[in-house]
GROMACS .gro file of N, CA and C in nm:
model
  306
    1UNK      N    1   8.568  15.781  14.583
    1UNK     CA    2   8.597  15.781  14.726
    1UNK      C    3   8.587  15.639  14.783
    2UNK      N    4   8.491  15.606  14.734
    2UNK     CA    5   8.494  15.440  14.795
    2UNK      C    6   8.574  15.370  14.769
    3UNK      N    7   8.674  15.375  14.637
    3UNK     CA    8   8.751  15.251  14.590
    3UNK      C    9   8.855  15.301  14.681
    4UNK      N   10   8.884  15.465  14.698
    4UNK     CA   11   8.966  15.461  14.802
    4UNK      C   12   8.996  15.415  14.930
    5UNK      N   13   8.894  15.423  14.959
    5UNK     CA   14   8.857  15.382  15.116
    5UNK      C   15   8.850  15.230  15.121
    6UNK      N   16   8.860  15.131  15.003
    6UNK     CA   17   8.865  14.996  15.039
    6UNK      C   18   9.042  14.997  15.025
    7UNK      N   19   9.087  15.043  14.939
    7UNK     CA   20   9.238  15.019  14.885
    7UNK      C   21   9.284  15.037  15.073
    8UNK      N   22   9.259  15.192  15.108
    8UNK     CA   23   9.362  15.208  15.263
    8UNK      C   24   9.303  15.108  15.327
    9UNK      N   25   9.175  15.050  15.361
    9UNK     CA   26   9.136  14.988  15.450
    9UNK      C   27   9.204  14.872  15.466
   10UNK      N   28   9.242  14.824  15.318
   10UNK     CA   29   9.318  14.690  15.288
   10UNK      C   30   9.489  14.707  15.345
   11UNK      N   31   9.510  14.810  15.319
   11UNK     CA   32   9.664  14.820  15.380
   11UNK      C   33   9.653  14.853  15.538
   12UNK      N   34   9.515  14.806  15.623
   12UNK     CA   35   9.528  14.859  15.781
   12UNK      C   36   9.519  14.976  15.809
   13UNK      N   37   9.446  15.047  15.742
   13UNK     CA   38   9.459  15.208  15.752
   13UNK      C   39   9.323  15.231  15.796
   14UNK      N   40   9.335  15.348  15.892
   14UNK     CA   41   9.150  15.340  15.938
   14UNK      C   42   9.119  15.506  15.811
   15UNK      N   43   9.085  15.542  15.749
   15UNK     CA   44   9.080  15.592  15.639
   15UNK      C   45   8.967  15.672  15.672
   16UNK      N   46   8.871  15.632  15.696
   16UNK     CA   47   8.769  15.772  15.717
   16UNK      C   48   8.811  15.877  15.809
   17UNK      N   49   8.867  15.868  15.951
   17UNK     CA   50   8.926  15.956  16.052
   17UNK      C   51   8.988  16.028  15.962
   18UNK      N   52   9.134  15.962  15.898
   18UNK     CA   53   9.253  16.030  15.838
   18UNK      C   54   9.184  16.086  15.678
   19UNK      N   55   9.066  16.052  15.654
   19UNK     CA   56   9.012  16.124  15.508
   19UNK      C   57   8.984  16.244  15.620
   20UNK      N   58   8.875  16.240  15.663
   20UNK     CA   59   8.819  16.353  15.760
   20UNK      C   60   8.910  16.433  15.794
   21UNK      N   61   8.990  16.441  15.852
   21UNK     CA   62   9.082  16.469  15.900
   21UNK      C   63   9.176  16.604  15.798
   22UNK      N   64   9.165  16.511  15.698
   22UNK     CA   65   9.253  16.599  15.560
   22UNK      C   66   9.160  16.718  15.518
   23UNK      N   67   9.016  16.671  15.482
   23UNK     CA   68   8.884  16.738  15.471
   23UNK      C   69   8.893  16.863  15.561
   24UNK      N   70   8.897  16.818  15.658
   24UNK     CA   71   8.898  16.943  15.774
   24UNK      C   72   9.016  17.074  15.738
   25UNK      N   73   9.136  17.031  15.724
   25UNK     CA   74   9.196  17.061  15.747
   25UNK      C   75   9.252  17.158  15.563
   26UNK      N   76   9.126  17.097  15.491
   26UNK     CA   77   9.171  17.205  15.329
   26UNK      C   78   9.322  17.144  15.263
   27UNK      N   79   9.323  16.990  15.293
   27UNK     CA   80   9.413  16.916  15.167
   27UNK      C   81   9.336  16.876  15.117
   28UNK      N   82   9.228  16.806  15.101
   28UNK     CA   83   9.123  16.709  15.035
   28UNK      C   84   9.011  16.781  15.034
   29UNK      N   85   8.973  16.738  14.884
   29UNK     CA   86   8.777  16.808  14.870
   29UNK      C   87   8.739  16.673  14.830
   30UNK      N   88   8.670  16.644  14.903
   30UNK     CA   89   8.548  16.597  14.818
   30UNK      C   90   8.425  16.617  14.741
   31UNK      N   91   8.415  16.569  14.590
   31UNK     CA   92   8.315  16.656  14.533
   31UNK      C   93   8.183  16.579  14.534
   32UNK      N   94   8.054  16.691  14.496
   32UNK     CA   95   7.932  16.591  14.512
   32UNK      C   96   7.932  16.444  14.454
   33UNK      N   97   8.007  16.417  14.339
   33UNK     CA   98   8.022  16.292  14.341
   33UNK      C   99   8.093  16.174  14.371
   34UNK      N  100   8.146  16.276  14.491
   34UNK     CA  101   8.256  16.154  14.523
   34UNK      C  102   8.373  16.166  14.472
   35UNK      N  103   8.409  16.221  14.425
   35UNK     CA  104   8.550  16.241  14.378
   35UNK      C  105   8.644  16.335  14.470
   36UNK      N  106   8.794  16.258  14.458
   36UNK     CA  107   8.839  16.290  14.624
   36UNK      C  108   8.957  16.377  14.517
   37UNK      N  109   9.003  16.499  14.568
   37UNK     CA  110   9.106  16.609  14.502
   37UNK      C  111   9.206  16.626  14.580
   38UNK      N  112   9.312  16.629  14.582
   38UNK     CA  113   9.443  16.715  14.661
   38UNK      C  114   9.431  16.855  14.602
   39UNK      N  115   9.423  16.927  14.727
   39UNK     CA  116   9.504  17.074  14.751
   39UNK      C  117   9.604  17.124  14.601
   40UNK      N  118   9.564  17.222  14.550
   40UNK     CA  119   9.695  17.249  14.426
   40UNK      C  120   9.845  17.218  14.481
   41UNK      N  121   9.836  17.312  14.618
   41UNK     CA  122   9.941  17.340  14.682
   41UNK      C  123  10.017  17.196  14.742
   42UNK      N  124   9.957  17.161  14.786
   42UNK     CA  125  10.021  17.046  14.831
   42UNK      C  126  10.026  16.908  14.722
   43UNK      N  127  10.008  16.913  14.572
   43UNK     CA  128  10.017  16.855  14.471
   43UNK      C  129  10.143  16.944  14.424
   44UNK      N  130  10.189  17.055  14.457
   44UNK     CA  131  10.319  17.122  14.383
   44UNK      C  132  10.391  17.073  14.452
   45UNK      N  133  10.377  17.066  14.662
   45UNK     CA  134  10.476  17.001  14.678
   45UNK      C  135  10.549  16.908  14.677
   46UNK      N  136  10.482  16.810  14.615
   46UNK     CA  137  10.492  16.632  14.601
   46UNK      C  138  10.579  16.630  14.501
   47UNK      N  139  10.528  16.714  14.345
   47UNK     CA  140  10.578  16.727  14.251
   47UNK      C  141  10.733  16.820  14.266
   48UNK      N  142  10.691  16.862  14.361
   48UNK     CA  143  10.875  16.961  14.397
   48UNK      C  144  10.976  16.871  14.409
   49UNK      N  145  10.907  16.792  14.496
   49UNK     CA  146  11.009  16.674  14.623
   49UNK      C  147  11.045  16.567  14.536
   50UNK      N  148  10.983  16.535  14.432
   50UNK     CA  149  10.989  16.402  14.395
   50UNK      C  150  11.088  16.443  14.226
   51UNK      N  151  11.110  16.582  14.209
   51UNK     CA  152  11.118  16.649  14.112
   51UNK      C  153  11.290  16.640  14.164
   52UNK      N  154  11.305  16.674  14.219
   52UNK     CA  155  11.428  16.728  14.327
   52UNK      C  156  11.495  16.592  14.368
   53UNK      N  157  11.458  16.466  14.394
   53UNK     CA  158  11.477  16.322  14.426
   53UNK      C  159  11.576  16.326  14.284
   54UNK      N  160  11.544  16.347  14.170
   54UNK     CA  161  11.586  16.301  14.082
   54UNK      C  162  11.517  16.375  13.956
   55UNK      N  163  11.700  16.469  13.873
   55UNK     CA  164  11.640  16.557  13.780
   55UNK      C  165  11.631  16.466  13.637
   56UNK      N  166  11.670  16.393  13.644
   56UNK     CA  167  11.668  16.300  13.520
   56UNK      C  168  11.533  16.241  13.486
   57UNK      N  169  11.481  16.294  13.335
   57UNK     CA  170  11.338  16.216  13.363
   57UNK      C  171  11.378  16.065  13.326
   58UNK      N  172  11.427  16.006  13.293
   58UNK     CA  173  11.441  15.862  13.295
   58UNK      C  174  11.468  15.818  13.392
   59UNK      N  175  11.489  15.896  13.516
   59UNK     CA  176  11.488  15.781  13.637
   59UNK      C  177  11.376  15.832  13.704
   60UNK      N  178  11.237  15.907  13.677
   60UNK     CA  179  11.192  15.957  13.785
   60UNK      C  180  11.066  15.852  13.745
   61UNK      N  181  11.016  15.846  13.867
   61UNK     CA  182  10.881  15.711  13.874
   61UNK      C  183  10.737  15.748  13.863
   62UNK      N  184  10.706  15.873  13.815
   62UNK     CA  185  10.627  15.920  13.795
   62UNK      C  186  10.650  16.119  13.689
   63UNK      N  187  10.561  16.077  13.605
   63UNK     CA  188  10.595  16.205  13.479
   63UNK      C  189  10.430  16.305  13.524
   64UNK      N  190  10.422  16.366  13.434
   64UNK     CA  191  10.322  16.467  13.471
   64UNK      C  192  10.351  16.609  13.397
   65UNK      N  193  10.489  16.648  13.329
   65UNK     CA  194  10.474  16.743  13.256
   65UNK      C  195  10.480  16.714  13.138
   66UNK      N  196  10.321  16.777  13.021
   66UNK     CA  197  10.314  16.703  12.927
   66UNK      C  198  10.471  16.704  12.813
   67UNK      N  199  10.552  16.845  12.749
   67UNK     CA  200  10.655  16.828  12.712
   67UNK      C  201  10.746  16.751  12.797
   68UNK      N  202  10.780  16.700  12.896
   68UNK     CA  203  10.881  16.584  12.879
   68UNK      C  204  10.814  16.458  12.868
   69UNK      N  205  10.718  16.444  12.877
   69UNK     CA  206  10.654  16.346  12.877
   69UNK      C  207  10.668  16.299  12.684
   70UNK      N  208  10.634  16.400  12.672
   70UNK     CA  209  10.601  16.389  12.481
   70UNK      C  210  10.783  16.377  12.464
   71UNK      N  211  10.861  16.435  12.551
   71UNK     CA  212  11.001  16.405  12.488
   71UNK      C  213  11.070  16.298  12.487
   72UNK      N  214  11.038  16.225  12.625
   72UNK     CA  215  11.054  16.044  12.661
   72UNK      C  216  11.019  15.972  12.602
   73UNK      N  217  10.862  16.012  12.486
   73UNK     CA  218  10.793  15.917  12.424
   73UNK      C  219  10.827  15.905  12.253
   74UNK      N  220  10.870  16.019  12.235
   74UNK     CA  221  10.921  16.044  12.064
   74UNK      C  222  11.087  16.018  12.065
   75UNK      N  223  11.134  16.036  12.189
   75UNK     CA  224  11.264  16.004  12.189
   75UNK      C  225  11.349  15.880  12.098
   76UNK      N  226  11.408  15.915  11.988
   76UNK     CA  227  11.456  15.840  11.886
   76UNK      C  228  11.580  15.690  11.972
   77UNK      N  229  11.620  15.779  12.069
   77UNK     CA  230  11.714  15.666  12.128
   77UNK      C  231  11.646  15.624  12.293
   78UNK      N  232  11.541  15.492  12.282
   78UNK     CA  233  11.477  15.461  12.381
   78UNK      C  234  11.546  15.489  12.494
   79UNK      N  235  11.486  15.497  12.661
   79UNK     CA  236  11.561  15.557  12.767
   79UNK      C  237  11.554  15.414  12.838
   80UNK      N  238  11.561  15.348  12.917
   80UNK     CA  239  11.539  15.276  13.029
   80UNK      C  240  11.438  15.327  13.125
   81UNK      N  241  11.246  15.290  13.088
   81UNK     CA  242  11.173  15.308  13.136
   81UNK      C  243  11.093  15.241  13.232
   82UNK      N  244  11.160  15.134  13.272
   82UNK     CA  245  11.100  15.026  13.353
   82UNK      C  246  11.067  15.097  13.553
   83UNK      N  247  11.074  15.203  13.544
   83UNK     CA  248  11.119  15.241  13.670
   83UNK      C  249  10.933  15.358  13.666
   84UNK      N  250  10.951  15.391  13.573
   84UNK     CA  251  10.802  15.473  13.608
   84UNK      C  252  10.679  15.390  13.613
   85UNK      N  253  10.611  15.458  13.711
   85UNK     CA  254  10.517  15.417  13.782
   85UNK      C  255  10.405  15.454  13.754
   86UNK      N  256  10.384  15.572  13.711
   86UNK     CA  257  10.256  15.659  13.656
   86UNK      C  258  10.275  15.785  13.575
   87UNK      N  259  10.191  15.769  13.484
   87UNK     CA  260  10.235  15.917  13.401
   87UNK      C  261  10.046  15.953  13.411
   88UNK      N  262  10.075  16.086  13.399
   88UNK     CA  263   9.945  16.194  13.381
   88UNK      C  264   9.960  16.282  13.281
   89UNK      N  265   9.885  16.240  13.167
   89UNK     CA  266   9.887  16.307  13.063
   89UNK      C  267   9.756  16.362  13.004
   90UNK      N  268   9.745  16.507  12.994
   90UNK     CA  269   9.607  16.536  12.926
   90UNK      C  270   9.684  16.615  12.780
   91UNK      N  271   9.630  16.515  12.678
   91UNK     CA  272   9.649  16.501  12.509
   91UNK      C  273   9.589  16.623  12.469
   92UNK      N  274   9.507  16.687  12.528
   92UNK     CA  275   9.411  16.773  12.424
   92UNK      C  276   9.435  16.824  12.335
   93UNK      N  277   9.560  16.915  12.412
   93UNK     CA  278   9.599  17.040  12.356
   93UNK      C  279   9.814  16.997  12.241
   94UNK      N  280   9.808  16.853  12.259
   94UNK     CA  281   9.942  16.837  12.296
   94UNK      C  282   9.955  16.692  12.151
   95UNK      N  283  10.038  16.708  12.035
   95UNK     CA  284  10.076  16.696  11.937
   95UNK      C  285  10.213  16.558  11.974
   96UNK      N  286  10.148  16.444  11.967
   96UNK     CA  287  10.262  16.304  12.013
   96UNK      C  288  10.276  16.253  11.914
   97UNK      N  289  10.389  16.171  11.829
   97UNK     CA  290  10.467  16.081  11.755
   97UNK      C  291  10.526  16.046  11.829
   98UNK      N  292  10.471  15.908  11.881
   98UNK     CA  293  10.547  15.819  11.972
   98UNK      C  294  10.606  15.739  11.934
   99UNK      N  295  10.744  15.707  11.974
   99UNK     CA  296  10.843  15.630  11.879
   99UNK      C  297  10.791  15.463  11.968
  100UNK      N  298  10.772  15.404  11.898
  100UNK     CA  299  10.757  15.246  11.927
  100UNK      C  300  10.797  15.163  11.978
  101UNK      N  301  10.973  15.228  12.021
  101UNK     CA  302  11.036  15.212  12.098
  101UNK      C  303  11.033  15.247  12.223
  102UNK      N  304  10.979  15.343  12.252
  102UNK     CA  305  10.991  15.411  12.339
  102UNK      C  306  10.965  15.300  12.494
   0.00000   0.00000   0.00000
């Protein structure tokens, strides 16, 4: 929570009101340790909108489902990946040969 609250503060953002605010309102938990969560629901809609922007995963700027994710990364004929921004990947359960290219 804190690193958050310096990052908005730095972009001019008054951040505790608008954390509070979210808190109140059941988008944001904060947990006893500080750890700040989005809403499921309003994490599907981000992922809808941004899903919908663009069905191609090589142009989308952020990944998050582990099979395409594993399909972008084993992909034998590299894609043009310079455009993603963040991927979220939990390995646990999930079997990668990542091509080197990729």
């Amino acid at each position: 929570l804190d690193y958050i609250l310096r990052i908005l503060e730095g972009c001019g953002f008054f951040p505790h009101v608008g954390i509070d605010r979210l808190v109140d309102r059941s988008l944001l938990v904060i947990s006893e340790n500080k750890k700040v969560e989005m809403h499921n629901l309003v994490q599907d809609v981000g992922r809808a909108i941004a899903k919908a922007r663009n069905s191609q995963i090589s142009s989308r700027c952020r990944l998050w489902e582990p099979s395409r994710i594993k399909s972008l990364l084993e992909d034998k004929e590299p894609k043009e990946t310079e455009i993603i921004e963040g991927i979220v990947l939990d390995t646990k359960n999930l079997d990668v040969n990542i091509n080197h290219m990729a």
